[in-house]
Short mmCIF file of C-alpha atoms in Angstrom, two decimals:
data_model
loop_
_atom_site.label_atom_id
_atom_site.label_comp_id
_atom_site.label_asym_id
_atom_site.label_seq_id
_atom_site.Cartn_x
_atom_site.Cartn_y
_atom_site.Cartn_z
CA MET A 1 0.00 0.00 0.00
CA LYS A 2 1.15 3.56 -0.65
CA SER A 3 -0.24 7.03 -1.19
CA THR A 4 -0.52 8.81 -4.52
CA GLY A 5 1.74 11.65 -5.58
CA GLN A 6 5.01 9.72 -5.38
CA VAL A 7 7.39 10.38 -8.26
CA SER A 8 10.89 9.31 -9.26
CA SER A 9 14.04 11.41 -8.95
CA THR A 10 13.30 12.80 -12.42
CA GLY A 11 9.91 14.07 -11.28
CA GLN A 12 7.96 11.51 -13.33
CA SER A 13 5.52 8.84 -12.22
CA VAL A 14 6.60 5.27 -11.57
CA ILE A 15 4.86 4.07 -14.75
CA ALA A 16 6.42 6.78 -16.92
CA GLU A 17 9.84 5.64 -15.70
CA SER A 18 9.10 1.92 -16.03
CA ARG A 19 10.89 -0.29 -18.55
CA SER A 20 7.61 -1.54 -20.03
CA TYR A 21 6.34 1.98 -20.77
CA LYS A 22 9.67 3.13 -22.17
CA THR A 23 9.81 0.04 -24.40
CA PHE A 24 6.33 0.84 -25.67
CA ARG A 25 7.23 4.47 -26.45
CA SER A 26 10.37 3.40 -28.29
CA SER A 27 8.47 0.78 -30.31
CA TYR A 28 5.40 2.71 -31.44
CA ALA A 29 5.20 6.22 -32.89
CA LEU A 30 2.46 8.59 -31.80
CA GLN A 31 0.68 9.57 -35.01
CA GLN A 32 -1.96 12.17 -35.72
CA ILE A 33 -4.34 13.16 -38.51
CA GLU A 34 -6.92 15.89 -38.97
CA VAL A 35 -10.21 14.80 -40.53
CA ASP A 36 -12.08 18.05 -39.93
CA GLU A 37 -11.55 21.47 -38.34
CA GLU A 38 -11.96 20.25 -34.75
CA GLY A 39 -8.31 19.24 -34.39
CA ALA A 40 -6.08 16.20 -34.57
CA TRP A 41 -6.96 12.59 -33.84
CA LYS A 42 -3.92 11.06 -32.11
CA PHE A 43 -3.24 7.34 -32.20
CA TYR A 44 -0.84 4.44 -31.79
CA ASP A 45 -1.23 1.61 -34.30
CA GLY A 46 0.42 -1.77 -33.81
CA GLY A 47 0.12 -5.29 -35.16
CA PRO A 48 -0.88 -6.69 -38.58
CA LYS A 49 -2.85 -4.27 -40.74
CA ASP A 50 -4.88 -6.91 -42.61
CA ILE A 51 -7.19 -7.83 -39.70
CA PRO A 52 -9.92 -5.92 -37.85
CA PRO A 53 -8.28 -3.93 -35.04
CA LEU A 54 -9.20 -3.55 -31.40
CA ILE A 55 -9.84 0.20 -31.11
CA CYS A 56 -9.25 1.57 -27.59
CA LEU A 57 -10.83 4.84 -26.43
CA PRO A 58 -9.71 6.54 -23.19
CA GLY A 59 -11.97 8.25 -20.69
CA ALA A 60 -12.30 11.95 -19.88
CA SER A 61 -8.94 12.04 -18.09
CA GLY A 62 -7.13 9.45 -20.21
CA THR A 63 -4.85 9.52 -23.22
CA VAL A 64 -3.73 6.98 -25.82
CA ASP A 65 -0.74 6.20 -23.60
CA SER A 66 -3.13 4.68 -21.06
CA PHE A 67 -3.31 1.58 -23.28
CA TYR A 68 0.41 0.88 -23.50
CA ARG A 69 0.04 -2.58 -21.93
CA GLN A 70 -2.55 -3.64 -24.52
CA PHE A 71 0.16 -3.35 -27.18
CA ASN A 72 1.79 -6.47 -25.77
CA LEU A 73 -0.94 -8.30 -27.70
CA CYS A 74 0.56 -7.19 -31.03
CA ALA A 75 3.25 -9.85 -30.69
CA LYS A 76 0.45 -12.45 -30.54
CA GLY A 77 -1.02 -11.35 -33.87
CA TYR A 78 -3.57 -8.78 -32.75
CA ARG A 79 -3.88 -5.27 -34.16
CA ILE A 80 -4.24 -2.63 -31.44
CA LEU A 81 -5.29 0.92 -32.27
CA ALA A 82 -5.37 3.34 -29.33
CA VAL A 83 -7.25 6.47 -30.37
CA GLN A 84 -7.49 9.91 -28.76
CA TYR A 85 -10.28 12.11 -30.07
CA PRO A 86 -10.15 15.93 -30.45
CA GLY A 87 -12.51 18.44 -28.83
CA TYR A 88 -15.99 17.63 -30.10
CA LEU A 89 -18.76 19.29 -28.10
CA THR A 90 -21.69 17.09 -29.20
CA PHE A 91 -22.15 13.36 -29.68
CA GLU A 92 -23.31 13.91 -33.26
CA GLU A 93 -20.09 15.78 -34.09
CA TRP A 94 -18.05 13.00 -32.48
CA LEU A 95 -19.88 10.33 -34.50
CA HIS A 96 -19.16 12.08 -37.78
CA GLY A 97 -15.56 12.71 -36.74
CA PHE A 98 -15.01 9.06 -35.85
CA ASP A 99 -16.57 7.99 -39.15
CA ALA A 100 -14.07 10.24 -40.95
CA PHE A 101 -11.18 8.84 -38.90
CA LEU A 102 -12.17 5.25 -39.75
CA ALA A 103 -12.48 6.18 -43.43
CA HIS A 104 -8.99 7.69 -43.38
CA MET A 105 -7.63 4.52 -41.77
CA SER A 106 -9.55 2.32 -44.26
CA ILE A 107 -11.25 0.45 -41.39
CA ASN A 108 -14.70 -1.02 -41.88
CA LEU A 109 -15.15 -3.65 -39.15
CA PHE A 110 -13.47 -3.52 -35.74
CA HIS A 111 -13.61 -4.51 -32.08
CA PHE A 112 -14.19 -1.73 -29.54
CA MET A 113 -12.76 -1.17 -26.06
CA GLY A 114 -13.72 1.93 -24.08
CA VAL A 115 -12.88 3.20 -20.61
CA SER A 116 -15.34 5.44 -18.74
CA LEU A 117 -16.38 8.18 -21.20
CA GLY A 118 -14.57 6.23 -23.91
CA GLY A 119 -16.84 3.28 -23.13
CA PHE A 120 -19.89 5.48 -23.36
CA LEU A 121 -18.75 6.84 -26.74
CA ALA A 122 -18.15 3.27 -27.89
CA GLN A 123 -21.76 2.48 -26.96
CA VAL A 124 -23.02 5.60 -28.76
CA TYR A 125 -21.21 4.49 -31.90
CA THR A 126 -22.37 0.89 -31.59
CA MET A 127 -25.99 1.99 -31.20
CA SER A 128 -25.68 4.19 -34.31
CA ARG A 129 -23.54 1.87 -36.47
CA PRO A 130 -24.18 -1.65 -35.07
CA ASN A 131 -23.07 -3.45 -38.22
CA ARG A 132 -19.51 -2.13 -37.95
CA VAL A 133 -18.71 -3.17 -34.36
CA MET A 134 -17.77 -6.85 -33.99
CA SER A 135 -17.51 -6.86 -30.19
CA LEU A 136 -17.50 -4.39 -27.32
CA ILE A 137 -15.37 -4.26 -24.15
CA LEU A 138 -16.52 -1.78 -21.50
CA CYS A 139 -14.32 -0.81 -18.53
CA ASN A 140 -15.69 1.32 -15.68
CA SER A 141 -18.26 2.77 -18.07
CA PHE A 142 -21.93 3.78 -17.98
CA CYS A 143 -24.95 3.71 -20.31
CA SER A 144 -26.34 7.15 -19.45
CA THR A 145 -24.80 10.55 -18.70
CA ASN A 146 -27.95 11.86 -17.01
CA LEU A 147 -26.59 11.49 -13.46
CA PHE A 148 -23.43 13.43 -14.36
CA ALA A 149 -25.56 16.15 -15.93
CA GLU A 150 -27.64 16.48 -12.76
CA HIS A 151 -24.60 17.05 -10.53
CA ALA A 152 -22.45 19.21 -12.80
CA PRO A 153 -22.55 22.85 -13.83
CA ALA A 154 -24.24 23.45 -17.18
CA SER A 155 -22.19 21.51 -19.73
CA THR A 156 -21.96 24.53 -22.04
CA PHE A 157 -19.95 26.38 -19.37
CA PHE A 158 -16.96 24.01 -19.47
CA GLN A 159 -15.65 25.48 -22.72
CA PHE A 160 -15.21 28.86 -21.01
CA MET A 161 -13.44 27.59 -17.89
CA PRO A 162 -9.64 27.73 -17.31
CA PHE A 163 -7.47 24.62 -17.42
CA PHE A 164 -6.78 24.50 -13.66
CA TYR A 165 -10.52 24.38 -12.86
CA LEU A 166 -11.17 21.65 -15.41
CA LYS A 167 -8.26 19.60 -14.08
CA ASP A 168 -9.40 20.02 -10.47
CA TYR A 169 -12.92 19.01 -11.46
CA LEU A 170 -11.59 15.79 -12.97
CA LEU A 171 -9.23 15.06 -10.08
CA SER A 172 -12.07 15.38 -7.57
CA SER A 173 -13.27 11.94 -8.69
CA PHE A 174 -9.86 10.23 -8.39
CA ALA A 175 -9.06 7.76 -5.62
CA LYS A 176 -7.05 9.26 -2.75
CA GLY A 177 -5.24 8.14 0.38
CA MET A 178 -3.48 4.80 0.84
CA LEU A 179 -4.03 2.53 -2.17
CA GLU A 180 -2.70 -0.71 -3.57
CA ASN A 181 0.67 -0.02 -5.20
CA GLU A 182 -0.51 -0.61 -8.77
CA VAL A 183 -3.61 1.53 -8.24
CA ALA A 184 -1.58 4.39 -6.78
CA ASP A 185 0.89 4.19 -9.67
CA SER A 186 -1.97 4.24 -12.18
CA VAL A 187 -3.54 7.29 -10.53
CA ASP A 188 -0.21 9.15 -10.61
CA PHE A 189 0.26 8.27 -14.29
CA SER A 190 -3.27 9.44 -15.13
CA VAL A 191 -2.73 12.75 -13.33
CA GLU A 192 0.52 13.16 -15.26
CA GLN A 193 -1.24 12.45 -18.56
CA ILE A 194 -3.93 15.09 -17.94
CA ASP A 195 -1.21 17.74 -18.28
CA THR A 196 -0.59 16.60 -21.87
CA LEU A 197 -4.16 17.56 -22.83
CA THR A 198 -5.19 21.04 -23.93
CA ARG A 199 -7.80 23.16 -22.20
CA SER A 200 -10.19 22.76 -25.15
CA GLU A 201 -9.79 18.95 -25.09
CA LEU A 202 -10.59 18.77 -21.38
CA ALA A 203 -13.54 21.14 -21.77
CA ALA A 204 -14.99 19.13 -24.65
CA ARG A 205 -14.65 15.82 -22.79
CA LEU A 206 -16.37 17.19 -19.71
CA SER A 207 -19.08 18.71 -21.89
CA LEU A 208 -19.80 15.31 -23.44
CA ASN A 209 -19.62 13.57 -20.07
CA CYS A 210 -22.15 15.98 -18.56
CA THR A 211 -24.58 16.32 -21.49
CA GLU A 212 -27.80 14.38 -20.94
CA TYR A 213 -27.76 11.34 -23.22
CA GLU A 214 -28.97 7.78 -22.78
CA ASN A 215 -28.04 4.88 -25.03
CA GLN A 216 -30.96 2.91 -26.40
CA GLU A 217 -31.17 -0.79 -27.22
CA THR A 218 -30.32 -1.89 -30.73
CA ASP A 219 -30.69 -4.96 -32.89
CA GLY A 220 -26.91 -5.04 -33.37
CA ILE A 221 -24.41 -7.05 -31.32
CA LYS A 222 -25.85 -9.31 -28.63
CA ALA A 223 -24.84 -8.64 -25.02
CA ASP A 224 -24.52 -12.31 -24.07
CA GLU A 225 -22.13 -13.02 -26.95
CA ASN A 226 -20.06 -10.00 -27.86
CA ILE A 227 -20.09 -7.51 -24.98
CA THR A 228 -17.62 -7.78 -22.11
CA MET A 229 -17.87 -5.62 -19.00
#
């Protein structure tokens, strides 16, 4: 057990200084493309390109680097695509942006993994385009944003707030105190990664997270066969 906020002599988190993370960063290049005027989609792409990928979406406080361990699967023949979306303020804009990203990458069918807000966005896409998603993995996610909307300031206000407020708002939901070592290290790494995001990216993510929206059932993939929680 240990508390959060512990860094190495270089001032970085334990994970950022770990051999596994450094090996990942030296093996895969962070790429980016712009598919519209909202900004760049950032991504890591590993594994064979002739199979449907597992696309990984981070949550409101996450980045593509959060999925560095998933890239160990590339050596086993899987294609992993960790994707970080730009600052879309509505779910409709995000849907069209993700469609454009997939078109640029020449991806038709794929598996989806989403964490928190990323999991919710994965559900939004699956409900809208069920024939493109082969399976869905949800981690610490939710099927409705209504509760967040009830307990947050008006979502339209986030885009006018300064970075320090947005960061503090996110950090208020993080685990604190004495934690299992791996959990504490993960929290420290996540806090570190927030500082790599721009103010507009944070504002857009919180706007989506706190906009009332509820996913509806679809005739697409079946929960008992292709959805993992």
